[in-house]
mmCIF file of C-alpha atoms in Angstrom:
data_model
loop_
_atom_site.group_PDB
_atom_site.id
_atom_site.type_symbol
_atom_site.label_atom_id
_atom_site.label_comp_id
_atom_site.label_asym_id
_atom_site.label_seq_id
_atom_site.Cartn_x
_atom_site.Cartn_y
_atom_site.Cartn_z
ATOM 1 C CA UNK A 1 30.248 -64.387 -75.753
ATOM 2 C CA UNK A 2 33.258 -64.006 -73.979
ATOM 3 C CA UNK A 3 36.009 -61.677 -75.586
ATOM 4 C CA UNK A 4 39.322 -63.520 -75.730
ATOM 5 C CA UNK A 5 42.017 -61.888 -73.248
ATOM 6 C CA UNK A 6 44.809 -60.196 -75.051
ATOM 7 C CA UNK A 7 47.868 -59.507 -73.502
ATOM 8 C CA UNK A 8 49.679 -56.029 -73.320
ATOM 9 C CA UNK A 9 52.521 -56.003 -75.535
ATOM 10 C CA UNK A 10 55.764 -55.920 -73.521
ATOM 11 C CA UNK A 11 57.108 -52.541 -73.999
ATOM 12 C CA UNK A 12 60.388 -53.305 -72.464
ATOM 13 C CA UNK A 13 61.418 -56.863 -74.126
ATOM 14 C CA UNK A 14 65.041 -56.122 -74.368
ATOM 15 C CA UNK A 15 65.432 -55.051 -70.778
ATOM 16 C CA UNK A 16 63.520 -57.920 -69.738
ATOM 17 C CA UNK A 17 66.142 -60.215 -71.798
ATOM 18 C CA UNK A 18 68.907 -58.434 -70.164
ATOM 19 C CA UNK A 19 67.548 -58.994 -66.730
ATOM 20 C CA UNK A 20 67.011 -62.735 -67.607
ATOM 21 C CA UNK A 21 70.370 -63.098 -68.851
ATOM 22 C CA UNK A 22 72.085 -61.620 -65.462
ATOM 23 C CA UNK A 23 69.735 -63.933 -63.566
ATOM 24 C CA UNK A 24 70.931 -66.925 -65.650
ATOM 25 C CA UNK A 25 74.527 -65.846 -65.092
ATOM 26 C CA UNK A 26 74.127 -65.310 -61.294
ATOM 27 C CA UNK A 27 72.724 -68.863 -60.954
ATOM 28 C CA UNK A 28 75.154 -70.298 -63.069
ATOM 29 C CA UNK A 29 77.689 -68.939 -60.648
ATOM 30 C CA UNK A 30 76.190 -70.406 -57.613
ATOM 31 C CA UNK A 31 75.862 -74.055 -59.163
ATOM 32 C CA UNK A 32 77.550 -76.598 -57.693
ATOM 33 C CA UNK A 33 81.107 -77.157 -59.010
ATOM 34 C CA UNK A 34 84.112 -75.066 -59.527
ATOM 35 C CA UNK A 35 83.095 -71.515 -60.500
ATOM 36 C CA UNK A 36 86.461 -70.020 -59.646
ATOM 37 C CA UNK A 37 87.205 -66.635 -59.112
ATOM 38 C CA UNK A 38 86.130 -64.080 -61.512
ATOM 39 C CA UNK A 39 88.332 -63.068 -64.439
ATOM 40 C CA UNK A 40 88.894 -59.472 -66.301
ATOM 41 C CA UNK A 41 86.557 -60.558 -69.137
ATOM 42 C CA UNK A 42 83.660 -61.089 -66.939
ATOM 43 C CA UNK A 43 84.133 -57.973 -64.993
ATOM 44 C CA UNK A 44 84.276 -56.069 -68.144
ATOM 45 C CA UNK A 45 80.898 -57.680 -69.396
ATOM 46 C CA UNK A 46 79.601 -56.681 -65.959
ATOM 47 C CA UNK A 47 81.028 -53.105 -66.128
ATOM 48 C CA UNK A 48 79.245 -52.862 -69.666
ATOM 49 C CA UNK A 49 76.247 -53.851 -68.225
ATOM 50 C CA UNK A 50 76.451 -51.433 -65.295
ATOM 51 C CA UNK A 51 77.446 -48.458 -67.566
ATOM 52 C CA UNK A 52 74.327 -49.392 -69.920
ATOM 53 C CA UNK A 53 71.765 -49.614 -67.024
ATOM 54 C CA UNK A 54 73.459 -46.197 -65.639
ATOM 55 C CA UNK A 55 72.639 -44.618 -68.914
ATOM 56 C CA UNK A 56 69.093 -45.818 -68.818
ATOM 57 C CA UNK A 57 68.782 -44.487 -65.277
ATOM 58 C CA UNK A 58 69.879 -41.055 -66.468
ATOM 59 C CA UNK A 59 67.349 -41.145 -69.293
ATOM 60 C CA UNK A 60 64.628 -42.220 -66.955
ATOM 61 C CA UNK A 61 65.406 -39.682 -64.253
ATOM 62 C CA UNK A 62 65.325 -36.964 -66.766
ATOM 63 C CA UNK A 63 62.010 -38.044 -68.062
ATOM 64 C CA UNK A 64 60.382 -38.425 -64.682
ATOM 65 C CA UNK A 65 61.460 -35.276 -62.891
ATOM 66 C CA UNK A 66 59.331 -32.500 -64.566
ATOM 67 C CA UNK A 67 56.250 -34.460 -63.967
ATOM 68 C CA UNK A 68 57.079 -36.393 -61.134
ATOM 69 C CA UNK A 69 60.157 -34.511 -58.880
ATOM 70 C CA UNK A 70 60.102 -37.048 -56.101
ATOM 71 C CA UNK A 71 60.310 -39.941 -58.436
ATOM 72 C CA UNK A 72 62.899 -38.162 -60.305
ATOM 73 C CA UNK A 73 65.014 -37.541 -57.205
ATOM 74 C CA UNK A 74 64.731 -41.333 -56.532
ATOM 75 C CA UNK A 75 65.668 -42.385 -59.897
ATOM 76 C CA UNK A 76 68.801 -39.797 -59.848
ATOM 77 C CA UNK A 77 69.761 -41.169 -56.381
ATOM 78 C CA UNK A 78 69.645 -44.866 -58.052
ATOM 79 C CA UNK A 79 71.818 -43.280 -61.182
ATOM 80 C CA UNK A 80 74.180 -42.103 -58.416
ATOM 81 C CA UNK A 81 74.666 -45.606 -56.664
ATOM 82 C CA UNK A 82 74.816 -47.059 -60.022
ATOM 83 C CA UNK A 83 77.760 -45.163 -60.749
ATOM 84 C CA UNK A 84 79.325 -46.008 -57.438
ATOM 85 C CA UNK A 85 78.963 -49.825 -58.144
ATOM 86 C CA UNK A 86 80.355 -49.434 -61.795
ATOM 87 C CA UNK A 87 83.454 -47.593 -60.322
ATOM 88 C CA UNK A 88 83.919 -50.350 -57.938
ATOM 89 C CA UNK A 89 83.759 -52.785 -60.368
ATOM 90 C CA UNK A 90 86.453 -51.003 -62.635
ATOM 91 C CA UNK A 91 88.598 -50.816 -59.390
ATOM 92 C CA UNK A 92 88.248 -54.569 -59.129
ATOM 93 C CA UNK A 93 89.025 -55.050 -62.682
ATOM 94 C CA UNK A 94 92.177 -53.446 -62.281
ATOM 95 C CA UNK A 95 93.178 -55.636 -59.188
ATOM 96 C CA UNK A 96 92.715 -58.790 -61.075
ATOM 97 C CA UNK A 97 96.007 -60.270 -62.518
ATOM 98 C CA UNK A 98 96.200 -59.976 -66.485
ATOM 99 C CA UNK A 99 96.772 -62.929 -68.729
ATOM 100 C CA UNK A 100 99.795 -60.953 -70.580
ATOM 101 C CA UNK A 101 102.975 -60.070 -69.319
ATOM 102 C CA UNK A 102 103.363 -56.603 -67.844
ATOM 103 C CA UNK A 103 105.470 -55.306 -70.758
ATOM 104 C CA UNK A 104 102.609 -56.086 -73.090
ATOM 105 C CA UNK A 105 99.884 -54.937 -70.971
ATOM 106 C CA UNK A 106 101.078 -51.415 -70.965
ATOM 107 C CA UNK A 107 101.511 -51.680 -74.711
ATOM 108 C CA UNK A 108 98.048 -52.728 -76.210
ATOM 109 C CA UNK A 109 99.304 -52.453 -79.846
ATOM 110 C CA UNK A 110 101.485 -55.304 -78.954
ATOM 111 C CA UNK A 111 98.461 -57.872 -78.007
ATOM 112 C CA UNK A 112 98.276 -60.684 -79.983
ATOM 113 C CA UNK A 113 94.578 -59.729 -81.192
ATOM 114 C CA UNK A 114 95.573 -56.084 -81.447
ATOM 115 C CA UNK A 115 94.350 -53.131 -79.458
ATOM 116 C CA UNK A 116 90.781 -53.524 -77.660
ATOM 117 C CA UNK A 117 88.265 -51.131 -79.712
ATOM 118 C CA UNK A 118 86.803 -50.070 -76.414
ATOM 119 C CA UNK A 119 88.543 -50.859 -73.152
ATOM 120 C CA UNK A 120 86.763 -50.566 -69.722
ATOM 121 C CA UNK A 121 88.480 -47.570 -68.710
ATOM 122 C CA UNK A 122 87.347 -45.604 -72.061
ATOM 123 C CA UNK A 123 83.817 -46.887 -70.994
ATOM 124 C CA UNK A 124 84.119 -45.874 -67.648
ATOM 125 C CA UNK A 125 85.932 -42.084 -68.635
ATOM 126 C CA UNK A 126 82.975 -42.028 -70.966
ATOM 127 C CA UNK A 127 80.220 -42.626 -68.461
ATOM 128 C CA UNK A 128 82.265 -40.575 -66.158
ATOM 129 C CA UNK A 129 81.564 -37.492 -68.118
ATOM 130 C CA UNK A 130 77.668 -37.996 -67.939
ATOM 131 C CA UNK A 131 78.302 -38.110 -63.948
ATOM 132 C CA UNK A 132 80.356 -35.016 -63.623
ATOM 133 C CA UNK A 133 77.644 -33.258 -65.717
ATOM 134 C CA UNK A 134 74.964 -34.208 -63.507
ATOM 135 C CA UNK A 135 76.041 -35.157 -60.103
ATOM 136 C CA UNK A 136 78.270 -33.115 -57.571
ATOM 137 C CA UNK A 137 81.073 -34.806 -55.832
ATOM 138 C CA UNK A 138 79.007 -34.322 -52.335
ATOM 139 C CA UNK A 139 76.192 -36.305 -54.175
ATOM 140 C CA UNK A 140 78.739 -39.003 -54.943
ATOM 141 C CA UNK A 141 80.175 -39.266 -51.440
ATOM 142 C CA UNK A 142 76.840 -38.977 -49.769
ATOM 143 C CA UNK A 143 74.860 -42.374 -49.781
ATOM 144 C CA UNK A 144 71.773 -42.290 -47.632
ATOM 145 C CA UNK A 145 69.544 -45.189 -48.443
ATOM 146 C CA UNK A 146 66.308 -46.132 -46.655
ATOM 147 C CA UNK A 147 64.501 -49.290 -47.115
ATOM 148 C CA UNK A 148 61.190 -48.197 -46.112
ATOM 149 C CA UNK A 149 58.135 -48.354 -48.550
ATOM 150 C CA UNK A 150 56.897 -44.740 -49.300
ATOM 151 C CA UNK A 151 53.090 -46.628 -49.702
#
């Protein structure tokens, strides 16, 4: 009698769901039709995703470093590159036009919906504290990357 195959439980269901969501969004942007330029809300959501991935990579690098130093170094390098991507998305966010007039944009308390609870700048500054604790300025400006496989 043959034992039925049991699937291994997925230990990262939320990460898989987030990845599927990003893939779906990327496909939707490339569909025929007027996609239009990105807006601030789009970049804000992308920045939130990048900073959460940044935090996850930080935790993975810390966990991998003692038993597997080489893997930990690669994860730390990915952590740095992800921070650089989040910084560029943050900069792009500020280059897009706002929906409000300049006088209201400078006064979030006067926005129709009230001040935002967590703005992209607050999120970016909070993530920046982690970067400054664990990364040197030299590491942030040095971005060597090889595409060769170590196997």
